[in-house]
């Protein structure tokens, strides 16, 4: 009950109270007046009648008062409600449109005008099909009217047209309003503009299927497209090619120049690739530095090879950044449907095997999938299995390759290189099994064993009076950052009693740059043991000079790739000169590997490179076969 109604009730009760008092008063006056003329019995009867009549009248009056009062409050509540409804109607963010039973617009609110761009007087008396977008067919509207007729309500997503002509999505509910006779009187449509939601939905879908860095399709979308392409190729008896592209040594760029440069480089590479292909070709970034290209309607290996070449050539020009230019190469693996694979998964796996082959063949090239590659993959699994046995059965051997002082030509050190004396396959190269040992974790045992053997051998040589300055052993990048390496080196030195200054640890440049801070810490600890440190395969790892300067390293080993072109290849000559100058300025020794010709040794000597190693001096051999007296004349 409202406060107003409570007031009315109170007034009515006062009415009643006054009526009763009044009656008693009148009754008393009357009785004293009539007493003289009427006997007692008649008086009581008249008095009773009068009392009942007047009371009834008064009660009636009170009731009328109450009813009026309630009616009044009811009317004002209705008015209040209407006012509120009008305010809601006007202030709501949802557009509201009301039509009469004939479908002519009779009301619209402010939100309607804001959303559609129409003014009220432009739409009153019109039909809602004024907003039709043309996106929905007759079936759509038929279903809407059926729902309105049967259920009295319809809700759903509908595309309409604004006054500007722009088509937009809205979420709309239409309700049928009926009068007291249950006849349709109006239709009320309430709607909201959902273009923002649609945009974010679209954005989310895009994000789920695209790589945010390059904007290219991601692995998910690429797999999807491959599935579709294969289904369509099968149907139309056509072929497809999948090219897997991996940038060479990208990790080094990322590690040495930072992730921002790495990201920028990936974007630039993606742009270059994008410009290479016609619209029917899907280019995707599968992750990291791996891109994939799906070419429909391509059945000949030759066609795919032309595309691969185009990809490789696109990287021939350096990528220029603000203050520097970067060269990056790529390797490409190609697999064809239906020749090489019958499913999307297999196509991708086979392209990956071909990519592995391209990488192993020296990178910056492409390779087509062949069945042998699957055989190779199987062989890798077998090697991993057999390698365990090789360690237990002592099938590993340590070979030693001489290192000569270029100035005197004298043999001053050796590098220990592991070999596997396989019972049926003969002598297996470390290039074949070291990567597998690294993947399976066996490398720790192999490297520890080689170090132990090399140190023992060095002790034996020293005892035999051989004047050898050092024995170098290779440390896998997988072990380099680990604490166990320090413990292992300390243990071997302790067990063998070798002077630490005679042991040199070779770490590849990429291993150092993988995590330069950890590398630095590890190197300082190893230096405390007194061992020598050398950076192997120098020139391939994009070292940051600033970091290099901080490393407690005694030696840079120039990668044999740069020695091969000496002394004729201008680029190799320039690079070797720079490395020698660099090492000099940092107080490091320079050691060139892969010397196969006298001219190379002579050029290096001319550049003041101190040490040389290569087939021209001597191949890696078992310890007893080393020729201590061998000192070939360089000049
Ligand atoms: P690396 O440490 O750079 O070793 C030099 C490689 O170049 C050796 O190959 C050597 O035989 C080869 N080589 C030396 N002189 C010449 C030459 O004049 N011409 C040519 N073409 N090659 C030459 P190898 O013994 O096959 O070893 C390959 C790689 O395997 C090594 O490269 C090293 O990274 C790794 N490796 C070898 N032994 C071990 C080991 O005990 N532990 C680890 N972690 N890696 C090892
Ligand atoms: Mg080495
Ligand atoms: Mg090397």
XYZ file of C-alpha atoms and ligand atoms in Angstrom:
683
model
C 0.000 0.000 0.000
C 1.390 3.380 -0.931
C 1.681 6.278 1.526
C -1.095 8.007 -0.377
C -3.428 5.054 0.028
C -2.578 4.766 3.699
C -3.593 8.440 4.137
C -6.905 7.802 2.366
C -7.660 4.848 4.640
C -6.914 6.952 7.693
C -9.358 9.662 6.521
C -12.052 7.033 5.901
C -11.651 5.600 9.418
C -11.959 9.102 10.896
C -15.173 9.516 8.892
C -16.508 6.301 10.496
C -15.481 7.397 13.987
C -17.135 10.772 13.612
C -20.267 9.104 12.181
C -20.566 6.849 15.254
C -20.064 9.758 17.681
C -22.489 11.883 15.699
C -25.109 9.049 15.734
C -24.859 8.630 19.470
C -25.233 12.353 19.957
C -28.209 12.642 17.614
C -29.724 9.452 19.145
C -29.432 10.935 22.607
C -31.044 14.262 21.575
C -33.824 12.524 19.658
C -34.580 10.082 22.491
C -34.896 12.892 24.974
C -37.189 14.786 22.556
C -39.430 11.844 21.503
C -39.634 10.330 24.937
C -42.468 12.613 25.664
C -44.604 11.487 22.641
C -43.612 7.882 21.913
C -43.689 4.890 24.213
C -40.451 3.118 25.027
C -40.816 0.214 22.560
C -41.620 2.357 19.559
C -38.828 4.666 20.414
C -36.285 1.833 20.413
C -37.498 0.680 16.995
C -37.355 4.172 15.477
C -34.000 4.780 17.059
C -32.686 1.455 15.667
C -33.923 2.271 12.138
C -32.467 5.717 12.208
C -29.151 4.446 13.505
C -28.914 1.775 10.819
C -29.920 4.210 8.044
C -27.520 6.947 9.035
C -24.683 4.446 9.654
C -25.259 2.882 6.260
C -25.167 6.316 4.677
C -22.000 7.240 6.453
C -20.323 3.927 5.681
C -21.295 4.393 2.058
C -19.758 7.832 2.083
C -16.580 6.440 3.674
C -16.393 3.745 1.036
C -16.884 6.235 -1.765
C -14.105 8.284 -0.267
C -11.814 5.260 -0.045
C -12.626 4.122 -3.583
C -12.038 7.615 -4.957
C -8.848 7.845 -3.145
C -7.636 4.478 -4.448
C -8.714 5.384 -7.958
C -6.788 8.617 -7.726
C -3.614 6.904 -6.571
C -4.040 4.261 -9.298
C -4.252 6.938 -11.947
C -1.194 8.745 -10.738
C 0.729 5.420 -10.575
C -0.222 4.760 -14.181
C 0.902 8.206 -15.134
C 4.163 7.611 -13.267
C 4.616 4.310 -15.027
C 4.013 5.900 -18.394
C 6.482 8.640 -17.613
C 9.069 6.068 -16.636
C 8.387 3.991 -19.735
C 8.787 7.062 -21.910
C 12.079 7.885 -20.213
C 13.322 4.321 -20.702
C 12.082 4.354 -24.270
C 14.044 7.505 -24.927
C 17.169 6.853 -22.925
C 17.774 3.197 -23.690
C 20.755 2.388 -25.861
C 18.664 -0.124 -27.739
C 16.809 1.105 -30.739
C 13.032 0.743 -30.439
C 10.600 0.779 -33.306
C 6.823 0.356 -32.953
C 4.488 -0.320 -35.850
C 0.751 -0.551 -35.899
C -1.014 -3.752 -36.873
C -0.570 -2.867 -40.555
C 3.163 -2.590 -40.209
C 3.368 1.196 -40.445
C 5.889 2.795 -38.132
C 4.241 4.780 -35.356
C 7.044 5.330 -32.855
C 10.822 5.293 -32.822
C 13.188 6.329 -30.031
C 16.354 8.371 -29.917
C 18.640 5.310 -30.048
C 16.853 4.218 -33.194
C 17.769 7.518 -34.800
C 21.362 7.293 -33.592
C 21.793 3.758 -34.928
C 19.989 4.082 -38.258
C 20.765 7.721 -38.996
C 17.079 8.429 -39.826
C 15.074 11.232 -38.193
C 11.705 10.428 -36.685
C 9.684 12.272 -39.346
C 11.511 10.409 -42.103
C 10.283 7.042 -40.918
C 6.879 7.599 -39.298
C 4.226 6.083 -41.526
C 6.845 4.059 -43.454
C 7.340 0.322 -43.386
C 10.417 -1.311 -41.747
C 11.480 -2.758 -45.109
C 12.983 0.694 -45.621
C 15.990 -0.715 -43.720
C 16.311 -3.941 -45.707
C 19.940 -4.782 -46.451
C 19.277 -7.309 -49.171
C 21.451 -9.822 -47.301
C 18.578 -12.067 -46.298
C 16.440 -14.102 -48.633
C 12.674 -14.560 -48.610
C 13.030 -17.646 -46.408
C 14.540 -15.583 -43.624
C 11.608 -13.163 -43.493
C 9.095 -15.984 -43.887
C 10.559 -17.713 -40.802
C 10.399 -14.433 -38.885
C 6.728 -13.822 -39.650
C 5.819 -17.425 -38.903
C 7.438 -17.124 -35.462
C 5.590 -13.857 -34.807
C 2.313 -15.405 -35.805
C 2.806 -18.620 -33.859
C 4.801 -17.599 -30.791
C 4.267 -13.872 -30.754
C 7.955 -13.183 -30.664
C 11.091 -13.418 -32.808
C 14.719 -12.797 -31.904
C 17.786 -13.068 -34.057
C 20.628 -11.464 -35.905
C 19.627 -9.358 -38.853
C 21.590 -7.194 -41.262
C 19.978 -3.825 -41.953
C 20.925 -0.734 -43.881
C 21.578 2.649 -42.295
C 20.476 5.852 -43.968
C 24.070 6.255 -45.141
C 23.718 3.008 -47.079
C 26.093 1.144 -44.763
C 25.037 -2.388 -43.974
C 25.394 -3.417 -40.335
C 24.383 -6.324 -38.109
C 21.876 -5.930 -35.314
C 20.443 -8.206 -32.681
C 16.693 -7.765 -32.745
C 13.678 -8.913 -30.764
C 10.215 -8.319 -32.181
C 7.151 -8.799 -30.013
C 3.478 -8.785 -30.961
C 1.222 -6.601 -28.766
C -2.437 -7.601 -28.568
C -5.426 -5.587 -27.394
C -8.147 -6.720 -24.921
C -9.815 -8.691 -27.697
C -6.539 -10.530 -28.392
C -6.238 -8.851 -31.770
C -2.817 -7.651 -32.914
C -2.553 -3.955 -32.126
C 1.167 -3.252 -32.517
C 4.547 -4.758 -33.211
C 7.473 -3.626 -31.061
C 11.023 -4.203 -32.263
C 13.961 -3.666 -29.891
C 17.435 -3.943 -31.392
C 21.070 -3.248 -30.717
C 23.879 -2.527 -33.146
C 26.306 -5.448 -32.890
C 28.853 -4.319 -35.467
C 31.467 -3.774 -32.736
C 30.921 -7.323 -31.423
C 31.052 -8.659 -34.953
C 34.288 -6.789 -35.570
C 35.891 -8.265 -32.473
C 34.564 -11.720 -33.384
C 36.119 -11.272 -36.771
C 39.344 -10.064 -35.188
C 39.416 -13.071 -32.856
C 38.869 -15.457 -35.741
C 41.656 -13.691 -37.617
C 43.973 -13.959 -34.621
C 43.230 -17.642 -34.209
C 44.156 -18.295 -37.819
C 46.927 -15.812 -38.500
C 50.382 -15.110 -37.269
C 50.280 -11.751 -35.483
C 53.811 -10.799 -36.516
C 53.570 -11.204 -40.271
C 49.800 -11.361 -40.732
C 50.247 -14.584 -42.715
C 48.034 -17.649 -42.145
C 49.300 -19.753 -39.249
C 49.782 -23.511 -38.980
C 46.110 -24.122 -38.161
C 44.777 -22.285 -41.186
C 47.517 -23.708 -43.395
C 46.616 -27.290 -42.411
C 42.998 -26.497 -43.078
C 43.740 -25.096 -46.513
C 46.004 -28.041 -47.316
C 43.203 -30.476 -46.443
C 40.794 -28.570 -48.684
C 43.314 -28.284 -51.511
C 44.037 -32.011 -51.426
C 40.329 -32.872 -51.454
C 39.790 -30.600 -54.431
C 42.934 -31.887 -56.199
C 41.746 -35.462 -55.748
C 38.362 -34.605 -57.176
C 39.756 -32.839 -60.211
C 42.696 -35.229 -60.649
C 45.263 -32.498 -60.189
C 48.482 -32.181 -58.206
C 49.628 -29.933 -55.361
C 53.044 -28.959 -54.058
C 54.043 -28.099 -50.550
C 57.244 -26.133 -50.028
C 58.660 -25.808 -46.543
C 61.032 -22.881 -46.130
C 63.386 -22.499 -43.167
C 65.746 -19.578 -42.716
C 69.371 -20.590 -42.218
C 70.979 -19.649 -38.890
C 68.100 -17.401 -37.955
C 68.570 -18.259 -34.299
C 71.977 -16.677 -34.357
C 70.544 -13.391 -35.575
C 67.920 -13.496 -32.869
C 70.470 -14.274 -30.201
C 73.112 -11.848 -31.214
C 71.112 -8.906 -32.537
C 68.087 -9.280 -30.303
C 64.510 -10.373 -30.779
C 63.392 -7.003 -32.133
C 65.744 -7.308 -35.081
C 64.732 -10.962 -35.439
C 61.059 -10.015 -35.577
C 61.661 -7.204 -38.025
C 63.662 -9.550 -40.220
C 60.838 -12.104 -40.229
C 58.392 -9.405 -41.258
C 60.621 -8.280 -44.115
C 61.167 -11.831 -45.286
C 57.388 -12.420 -45.202
C 56.866 -9.290 -47.310
C 59.391 -10.465 -49.875
C 57.809 -13.899 -50.071
C 54.330 -12.410 -50.329
C 55.308 -10.553 -53.453
C 56.420 -13.755 -55.184
C 53.205 -15.670 -55.538
C 49.994 -15.450 -57.516
C 46.710 -15.303 -55.545
C 46.052 -19.086 -55.727
C 49.126 -19.822 -53.607
C 48.887 -19.983 -49.807
C 51.882 -18.618 -47.945
C 51.938 -19.273 -44.187
C 54.262 -18.891 -41.242
C 54.223 -22.141 -39.351
C 56.259 -20.834 -36.436
C 59.723 -19.458 -35.661
C 61.599 -19.019 -38.907
C 59.592 -21.654 -40.778
C 57.345 -20.676 -43.678
C 55.218 -22.905 -45.878
C 53.878 -22.484 -49.387
C 50.985 -24.470 -50.782
C 50.742 -24.429 -54.548
C 47.595 -25.808 -56.082
C 47.556 -27.177 -59.563
C 51.241 -28.073 -59.522
C 52.135 -31.644 -60.256
C 55.614 -31.492 -61.772
C 58.750 -31.441 -59.589
C 60.239 -28.981 -62.106
C 57.434 -26.460 -61.499
C 57.927 -26.687 -57.742
C 61.695 -26.362 -58.128
C 61.253 -23.116 -60.100
C 59.221 -21.726 -57.206
C 61.837 -22.861 -54.686
C 64.531 -21.092 -56.677
C 62.392 -17.968 -56.753
C 62.120 -18.105 -52.949
C 65.874 -18.497 -52.530
C 66.611 -15.729 -55.026
C 64.265 -13.376 -53.175
C 66.751 -13.411 -50.315
C 69.810 -12.706 -52.368
C 69.457 -8.941 -51.843
C 70.357 -7.974 -48.268
C 67.617 -6.818 -45.927
C 68.367 -3.249 -44.997
C 67.662 -1.865 -41.559
C 68.276 1.634 -40.245
C 71.967 1.260 -39.661
C 72.857 -2.100 -41.093
C 72.098 -4.681 -43.739
C 71.547 -8.363 -43.055
C 72.038 -11.318 -45.339
C 69.917 -14.348 -44.706
C 69.573 -17.538 -46.683
C 66.946 -20.215 -46.590
C 66.577 -23.902 -47.297
C 63.505 -25.354 -48.998
C 62.012 -28.859 -48.814
C 59.476 -29.884 -51.457
C 56.856 -32.605 -51.359
C 54.240 -33.304 -54.025
C 50.700 -34.629 -53.958
C 49.820 -37.292 -54.916
C 53.270 -38.535 -55.940
C 54.974 -38.264 -52.537
C 52.074 -38.258 -50.121
C 48.379 -39.024 -49.948
C 47.416 -36.903 -46.948
C 48.056 -33.388 -45.663
C 49.989 -34.690 -42.642
C 52.212 -36.905 -44.758
C 52.785 -34.114 -47.284
C 54.041 -31.859 -44.504
C 56.201 -34.597 -42.949
C 57.788 -35.411 -46.280
C 58.468 -31.756 -47.046
C 60.146 -31.644 -43.635
C 62.370 -34.621 -44.524
C 63.269 -32.887 -47.790
C 64.065 -29.721 -45.823
C 66.353 -31.711 -43.553
C 68.127 -32.966 -46.646
C 68.471 -29.425 -48.023
C 69.944 -28.269 -44.718
C 72.352 -31.183 -44.517
C 73.470 -30.510 -48.074
C 74.919 -27.189 -46.948
C 71.850 -24.958 -46.755
C 70.853 -22.129 -49.144
C 69.310 -24.689 -51.469
C 66.258 -26.815 -52.037
C 65.611 -30.556 -52.027
C 62.786 -32.666 -53.368
C 61.343 -35.428 -51.273
C 62.394 -38.932 -52.203
C 61.524 -42.223 -50.582
C 65.120 -42.542 -49.496
C 64.498 -39.678 -47.130
C 62.020 -41.758 -45.221
C 64.671 -44.475 -45.211
C 67.113 -41.923 -43.811
C 64.660 -40.938 -41.133
C 64.367 -44.602 -40.184
C 68.107 -44.892 -40.194
C 68.332 -42.006 -37.741
C 66.038 -43.868 -35.379
C 68.233 -46.978 -35.709
C 71.405 -44.990 -35.053
C 69.912 -43.529 -31.899
C 69.155 -47.028 -30.717
C 72.547 -48.455 -31.637
C 74.529 -45.572 -30.223
C 73.722 -46.649 -26.687
C 75.151 -50.029 -27.426
C 78.192 -48.445 -29.088
C 79.126 -46.730 -25.838
C 78.752 -49.894 -23.805
C 80.571 -52.072 -26.335
C 83.347 -49.505 -26.706
C 82.830 -49.002 -30.408
C 83.775 -45.307 -30.261
C 87.287 -44.203 -31.210
C 89.179 -40.966 -30.800
C 91.111 -39.719 -33.825
C 93.570 -36.862 -33.622
C 94.156 -34.225 -36.251
C 97.409 -32.273 -36.135
C 97.506 -28.514 -35.624
C 100.582 -26.744 -36.967
C 102.246 -23.490 -36.103
C 102.168 -21.657 -39.441
C 105.352 -19.688 -38.880
C 107.515 -22.720 -38.057
C 105.298 -25.371 -39.665
C 105.838 -27.426 -36.501
C 103.100 -29.690 -35.058
C 102.078 -28.015 -31.818
C 98.714 -29.467 -30.932
C 95.994 -31.925 -31.863
C 92.214 -31.853 -32.049
C 90.438 -34.941 -30.733
C 87.628 -36.003 -33.085
C 85.338 -38.883 -32.293
C 84.570 -41.757 -34.704
C 82.268 -44.737 -34.448
C 83.668 -48.077 -35.483
C 80.336 -49.616 -36.421
C 80.395 -53.456 -36.664
C 78.676 -53.535 -40.056
C 78.805 -49.955 -41.405
C 82.501 -49.359 -40.804
C 83.837 -46.009 -39.602
C 80.906 -43.613 -39.086
C 81.516 -39.849 -39.192
C 80.572 -37.705 -36.187
C 78.567 -35.480 -38.536
C 76.183 -38.423 -38.809
C 75.783 -39.395 -35.175
C 76.628 -36.310 -33.081
C 73.362 -34.511 -33.969
C 71.452 -37.680 -33.037
C 73.409 -38.038 -29.804
C 72.563 -34.415 -29.040
C 68.888 -35.044 -29.581
C 68.829 -38.186 -27.455
C 70.966 -36.786 -24.649
C 73.765 -39.348 -25.186
C 76.128 -36.534 -26.098
C 77.028 -35.914 -22.440
C 78.452 -39.418 -22.099
C 80.192 -39.250 -25.476
C 81.872 -35.889 -24.808
C 82.926 -36.955 -21.313
C 84.405 -40.147 -22.693
C 86.295 -38.348 -25.499
C 87.686 -35.807 -23.019
C 88.831 -38.555 -20.688
C 90.497 -40.460 -23.534
C 92.143 -37.347 -24.966
C 93.567 -36.291 -21.589
C 94.947 -39.779 -20.922
C 96.505 -39.840 -24.380
C 98.041 -36.399 -23.830
C 99.592 -37.658 -20.573
C 101.045 -40.667 -22.408
C 102.528 -38.393 -25.113
C 104.026 -36.121 -22.510
C 105.486 -39.117 -20.703
C 106.943 -40.272 -24.022
C 108.591 -36.850 -24.381
C 106.496 -35.528 -27.262
C 106.594 -31.736 -27.260
C 102.895 -31.064 -27.696
C 101.370 -27.868 -26.370
C 97.698 -28.819 -26.257
C 94.987 -31.331 -27.014
C 91.675 -29.801 -28.072
C 88.310 -31.425 -27.467
C 84.901 -30.354 -28.775
C 82.145 -29.524 -26.338
C 78.620 -29.845 -27.625
C 76.428 -26.762 -27.450
C 73.935 -28.937 -25.568
C 76.348 -29.303 -22.667
C 78.043 -25.998 -22.743
C 75.743 -24.080 -20.454
C 75.383 -26.959 -17.963
C 76.998 -26.989 -14.552
C 77.958 -30.656 -15.049
C 80.485 -29.634 -17.693
C 82.585 -27.859 -15.086
C 82.368 -30.854 -12.747
C 83.267 -33.235 -15.554
C 86.316 -31.222 -16.661
C 87.502 -30.954 -13.050
C 87.029 -34.694 -12.553
C 88.928 -35.649 -15.726
C 91.801 -33.305 -14.876
C 91.928 -34.744 -11.391
C 91.743 -38.386 -12.557
C 94.329 -38.049 -15.301
C 96.610 -35.538 -13.598
C 96.968 -33.574 -16.868
C 98.189 -29.990 -16.613
C 94.974 -27.955 -17.274
C 96.925 -25.575 -19.526
C 97.341 -28.466 -21.989
C 93.600 -28.997 -22.386
C 91.699 -26.801 -24.811
C 87.901 -26.788 -24.940
C 86.322 -25.889 -28.287
C 82.893 -24.357 -28.137
C 81.041 -23.338 -31.268
C 80.231 -19.709 -31.745
C 76.493 -20.451 -31.903
C 76.652 -22.284 -28.554
C 78.173 -19.201 -26.986
C 75.642 -16.872 -28.546
C 72.679 -19.079 -27.622
C 72.750 -17.602 -24.136
C 75.714 -15.228 -23.913
C 75.265 -14.395 -20.229
C 75.273 -18.042 -19.132
C 78.154 -18.730 -21.530
C 80.179 -15.953 -20.008
C 79.640 -17.272 -16.493
C 80.514 -20.826 -17.539
C 83.657 -19.666 -19.338
C 84.912 -17.775 -16.318
C 84.409 -20.838 -14.154
C 86.221 -23.060 -16.638
C 89.038 -20.551 -16.868
C 89.449 -20.844 -13.111
C 90.322 -24.500 -13.679
C 93.181 -23.307 -15.882
C 91.983 -24.833 -19.173
C 92.213 -23.022 -22.527
C 89.076 -21.935 -24.370
C 88.581 -21.622 -28.122
C 85.636 -20.542 -30.235
C 85.090 -23.086 -32.989
C 83.586 -22.455 -36.444
C 84.028 -18.718 -35.962
C 82.311 -16.472 -38.492
C 79.092 -18.436 -38.751
C 77.403 -17.325 -35.572
C 76.708 -13.584 -35.806
C 78.656 -12.836 -32.675
C 78.161 -9.507 -31.107
C 81.603 -7.942 -30.955
C 80.827 -6.348 -27.653
C 80.075 -9.725 -26.142
C 83.019 -11.355 -27.815
C 85.299 -8.841 -26.178
C 84.087 -9.873 -22.735
C 84.691 -13.593 -23.282
C 87.750 -15.080 -21.564
C 88.763 -16.912 -24.738
C 92.307 -17.488 -25.999
C 91.534 -18.486 -29.548
C 89.244 -18.039 -32.535
C 89.044 -20.920 -34.998
C 88.146 -19.589 -38.447
C 85.426 -21.772 -39.925
C 86.660 -23.911 -42.785
C 83.935 -22.465 -45.002
C 85.939 -19.218 -45.213
C 89.254 -20.977 -45.740
C 87.961 -22.983 -48.711
C 87.911 -19.930 -51.039
C 91.355 -18.665 -50.123
C 93.307 -17.071 -51.619
C 91.141 -16.328 -54.679
C 87.627 -15.684 -53.436
C 87.419 -11.986 -52.632
C 84.727 -12.382 -49.984
C 86.622 -15.123 -48.157
C 89.806 -13.093 -48.322
C 88.045 -10.083 -46.849
C 86.362 -12.092 -44.093
C 89.551 -13.877 -43.067
C 91.422 -10.578 -42.952
C 88.737 -9.094 -40.697
C 88.713 -12.104 -38.367
C 92.495 -12.058 -38.023
C 92.468 -8.306 -37.311
C 89.643 -8.760 -34.840
C 91.385 -11.545 -32.943
C 94.558 -9.508 -32.849
C 92.788 -6.472 -31.414
C 91.273 -8.627 -28.695
C 94.515 -10.370 -27.921
C 93.338 -13.760 -29.151
C 95.163 -16.379 -31.194
C 93.829 -17.207 -34.664
C 93.567 -20.794 -35.840
C 92.418 -21.643 -39.374
C 90.854 -25.021 -40.073
C 90.123 -26.834 -43.315
C 93.453 -25.993 -44.982
C 93.661 -28.279 -47.994
C 96.175 -26.448 -50.132
C 99.564 -24.923 -49.625
C 98.344 -21.569 -51.052
C 95.773 -21.343 -48.315
C 98.381 -21.924 -45.637
C 100.675 -19.381 -47.287
C 97.934 -16.740 -47.448
C 97.038 -17.328 -43.796
C 100.646 -17.077 -42.773
C 100.894 -13.821 -44.671
C 97.933 -12.527 -42.679
C 99.769 -13.447 -39.477
C 97.335 -16.234 -38.598
C 99.201 -18.339 -36.027
C 97.822 -21.861 -36.297
C 96.633 -24.085 -39.113
C 94.807 -27.405 -39.358
C 93.573 -29.318 -42.376
C 94.075 -32.220 -44.717
C 97.096 -30.483 -46.226
C 98.885 -30.892 -42.870
C 97.285 -34.168 -41.998
C 93.918 -35.919 -41.642
C 92.486 -37.053 -38.315
C 94.138 -40.411 -37.451
C 94.376 -42.791 -34.475
C 97.011 -41.654 -31.949
C 99.801 -44.074 -33.004
C 99.624 -42.861 -36.613
C 100.441 -39.233 -35.896
C 103.614 -38.146 -37.640
C 105.419 -35.867 -35.183
C 108.169 -34.974 -37.523
C 105.881 -33.836 -40.331
C 106.453 -30.124 -40.992
C 105.530 -29.256 -44.628
C 107.135 -26.180 -46.112
C 104.558 -23.436 -46.555
C 106.591 -20.890 -48.453
P 84.980 -29.409 -36.014
O 85.173 -29.380 -34.560
O 84.935 -28.097 -36.711
O 86.086 -30.319 -36.617
C 86.690 -30.122 -37.831
C 86.128 -31.004 -38.859
O 86.691 -30.671 -40.079
C 86.447 -32.458 -38.615
O 85.408 -33.246 -39.153
C 87.690 -32.651 -39.489
O 87.884 -33.979 -39.876
C 87.287 -31.795 -40.658
N 88.445 -31.349 -41.381
C 89.676 -31.086 -40.905
N 90.482 -30.667 -41.890
C 89.752 -30.642 -43.037
C 90.012 -30.294 -44.374
O 91.122 -29.921 -44.754
N 88.985 -30.362 -45.252
C 87.775 -30.780 -44.881
N 86.808 -30.824 -45.786
N 87.477 -31.128 -43.612
C 88.459 -31.051 -42.696
P 84.823 -34.443 -38.376
O 85.868 -35.184 -37.643
O 83.962 -35.172 -39.321
O 83.961 -33.697 -37.291
C 82.867 -32.945 -37.678
C 82.320 -32.197 -36.519
O 81.782 -33.094 -35.552
C 83.368 -31.403 -35.753
O 83.608 -30.186 -36.377
C 82.712 -31.232 -34.436
O 81.800 -30.178 -34.477
C 81.954 -32.526 -34.310
N 82.697 -33.449 -33.439
C 83.701 -34.256 -33.718
N 84.099 -34.923 -32.615
C 83.318 -34.497 -31.604
C 83.241 -34.805 -30.201
O 83.979 -35.610 -29.628
N 82.281 -34.152 -29.485
C 81.453 -33.249 -30.076
N 80.534 -32.668 -29.305
N 81.507 -32.942 -31.360
C 82.445 -33.564 -32.127
Mg 86.363 -28.483 -33.404
Mg 85.314 -26.288 -36.689
